[in-house]
């Protein structure tokens, strides 16, 4: 039965038909599929599939990406609330948009993906000061600072990622906290993350989840 | 050394070069202006050149995504991506005639004499400049001109220009100078009319706040900081006497900018509100100025709810593979014929070069209506990434998947902004008695098609008014009447700024509006 649900849900996501997608999920829950299976067997693989299908021409499919992510976030939120026991958290990430950047959408998509991958997310909001990124990471014992920038000038800003790096250096925190960046400018220039001295970048929510998981595991070794 | 030959309508030009630099860099070094809106990262797709003969570097991945298969076949390349490898001949698809002012209409001879007082109204837009000679004594226009904003080569949107100004002192000076030089050129045209420059009493500029700040060479850094977006920013022109000398105006000529309301509410919008009489009755009225940044004002009878939302340059035709700005050669209306070909109307009645924003709206609405396009923006034929809009068996324009996507995002931003404004004012669409649509994009819109895909509220078509130059008209009103100035000040008092960045659920509303469907406006 799960296979049929997966096929039907994938089709609905591909068509970005939110009503149909929710209907399929609700029907599945009624038929006894566990909320855990829905998130891990249906929603996340569908998101991965969608991202794979559009990654060749990402900029041509941003609208689809936003619409599909909204569906995934909605289903995940609904299902996580129904989980039998609170899921095991891999770790915590603090996330925000860089100084001067008011674009919340990319950050929201990434947060949704991370949560569905059982990474706890502390959302610092938009236009976040570099000091705040570091202070909050310490306060929440988070090994990862995730910075979203949707414009070239906020990605490269002196008060953006570069400054966060400077503070980590000053406070001797570079072993404890890593920086991951994302957003449109990093796709235009895949080497930009090095220029702004981030540890890694990710081009979409699912990749961000993998990159962050890898970084966390690497740091524990 | 090998040479790059540039072939234009009336001239041929040779540039020698060393291999290894992009064609765009070669052209820029020779001060040949090419449309480009992304500072050469291949993102905007505007710097198309046609290789006539010779060898260039292989197509890059970016070019494959930005150019249609037909364009590639024709030898089209992006100048920022392609490098010349040997002697090469090219033509530029979208040349920029930066300092060329075009008359908007013929001269009103009855308004020209040697006694009357005159003023110059100047609408400093991100994409277009508009300037008129206004007879203050008789309250009428003598002549108006339009030109492309020469700052275009620093980027299509205000943020890239502000960043350029912040990062380089010489760029900041250049950005200001380009506009001053444009005004000077227009004054030379005015000098040919039978009146004396001494009769010009005033030069008044309206524009969005970043443009005014770049012009006055002041406080443009503030505009990159979100905290100034809803605050007043001083962009008054300080060095008036220097301007008078440079422009050849008299020492008593006033030179000023109409002050904007805040970082993202420019005096162009305020002038537009004045020109359309948006606030003149107690009837609810909405003004939308579609652009790279779309501005919105909703009048509820007592208060004015104002916002601005960035949607990208899609409405101006930038970033769209078959897109061009609304100027000569642009298809501004397009519709399918029973024989599967498309009929179109072209600005200036010349051969079609590309589609401007309003034709894009038509094409999307028709494809949606006949089922070729789904409301999520995918083509019915999922294997296909483009749709050929064929005018004749040999002349067609490809509408690419990504063109639709870019357009969807611009539309979603303005749709979500309308929903947020109505929510803030506690209004519904049925209360509206007027919708005033302004801007180069708005003036050619097919209202029904625009409503079908969710650009404009679903109200009776006769309540929707299309305007061309509201900012310039408002600026002229300010030149000639003290009442207009009083009303201008009053509008500033009545305004309530709604910052979309802080609007609750803006993101969700944005995603909802990505779908190509009629706009829902509820409380």
GROMACS .gro file of C-alpha atoms in nm, chain B residues 68-70 74 320-323 331-337 339-344 352-368 370 372-373 379 384-401 403-404:
model
   62
  289UNK     CA    1   1.637   2.881  -2.680
  290UNK     CA    2   1.736   2.607  -2.921
  291UNK     CA    3   1.636   2.838  -3.204
  295UNK     CA    4   2.100   3.127  -3.517
  541UNK     CA    5   1.317   3.667  -2.001
  542UNK     CA    6   1.478   3.482  -2.297
  543UNK     CA    7   1.243   3.640  -2.552
  544UNK     CA    8   1.194   3.957  -2.347
  552UNK     CA    9   0.549   4.306  -2.910
  553UNK     CA   10   0.305   4.452  -2.658
  554UNK     CA   11  -0.004   4.245  -2.740
  555UNK     CA   12  -0.017   3.889  -2.865
  556UNK     CA   13  -0.301   3.642  -2.921
  557UNK     CA   14  -0.343   3.306  -3.095
  558UNK     CA   15  -0.519   3.277  -3.430
  560UNK     CA   16  -0.451   2.853  -3.761
  561UNK     CA   17  -0.214   2.811  -3.460
  562UNK     CA   18  -0.007   3.114  -3.552
  563UNK     CA   19  -0.005   3.419  -3.326
  564UNK     CA   20  -0.099   3.770  -3.423
  565UNK     CA   21   0.076   4.055  -3.250
  573UNK     CA   22   0.917   4.238  -3.384
  574UNK     CA   23   1.237   4.200  -3.181
  575UNK     CA   24   1.094   4.044  -2.866
  576UNK     CA   25   0.811   4.052  -2.616
  577UNK     CA   26   0.766   4.317  -2.349
  578UNK     CA   27   0.593   4.242  -2.020
  579UNK     CA   28   0.235   4.300  -2.134
  580UNK     CA   29   0.271   4.055  -2.424
  581UNK     CA   30   0.415   3.804  -2.182
  582UNK     CA   31   0.097   3.839  -1.976
  583UNK     CA   32  -0.110   3.779  -2.292
  584UNK     CA   33   0.091   3.473  -2.394
  585UNK     CA   34   0.074   3.318  -2.047
  586UNK     CA   35  -0.299   3.386  -2.012
  587UNK     CA   36  -0.379   3.237  -2.355
  588UNK     CA   37  -0.163   2.929  -2.300
  589UNK     CA   38  -0.331   2.881  -1.963
  591UNK     CA   39  -0.615   2.668  -2.392
  593UNK     CA   40  -0.099   2.432  -2.298
  594UNK     CA   41   0.018   2.564  -1.961
  600UNK     CA   42   0.376   2.308  -1.978
  605UNK     CA   43   0.911   2.023  -2.336
  606UNK     CA   44   1.096   2.314  -2.184
  607UNK     CA   45   0.975   2.576  -2.427
  608UNK     CA   46   0.673   2.675  -2.630
  609UNK     CA   47   0.708   2.832  -2.974
  610UNK     CA   48   0.499   3.143  -3.027
  611UNK     CA   49   0.503   3.134  -3.409
  612UNK     CA   50   0.412   3.455  -3.589
  613UNK     CA   51   0.482   3.307  -3.933
  614UNK     CA   52   0.631   2.974  -4.045
  615UNK     CA   53   0.976   3.130  -4.022
  616UNK     CA   54   0.939   3.383  -3.741
  617UNK     CA   55   0.879   3.266  -3.387
  618UNK     CA   56   0.969   3.341  -3.027
  619UNK     CA   57   1.031   3.067  -2.775
  620UNK     CA   58   0.873   3.104  -2.434
  621UNK     CA   59   1.089   2.900  -2.199
  622UNK     CA   60   0.993   2.723  -1.879
  624UNK     CA   61   1.060   3.263  -1.841
  625UNK     CA   62   0.729   3.150  -1.692
   0.00000   0.00000   0.00000
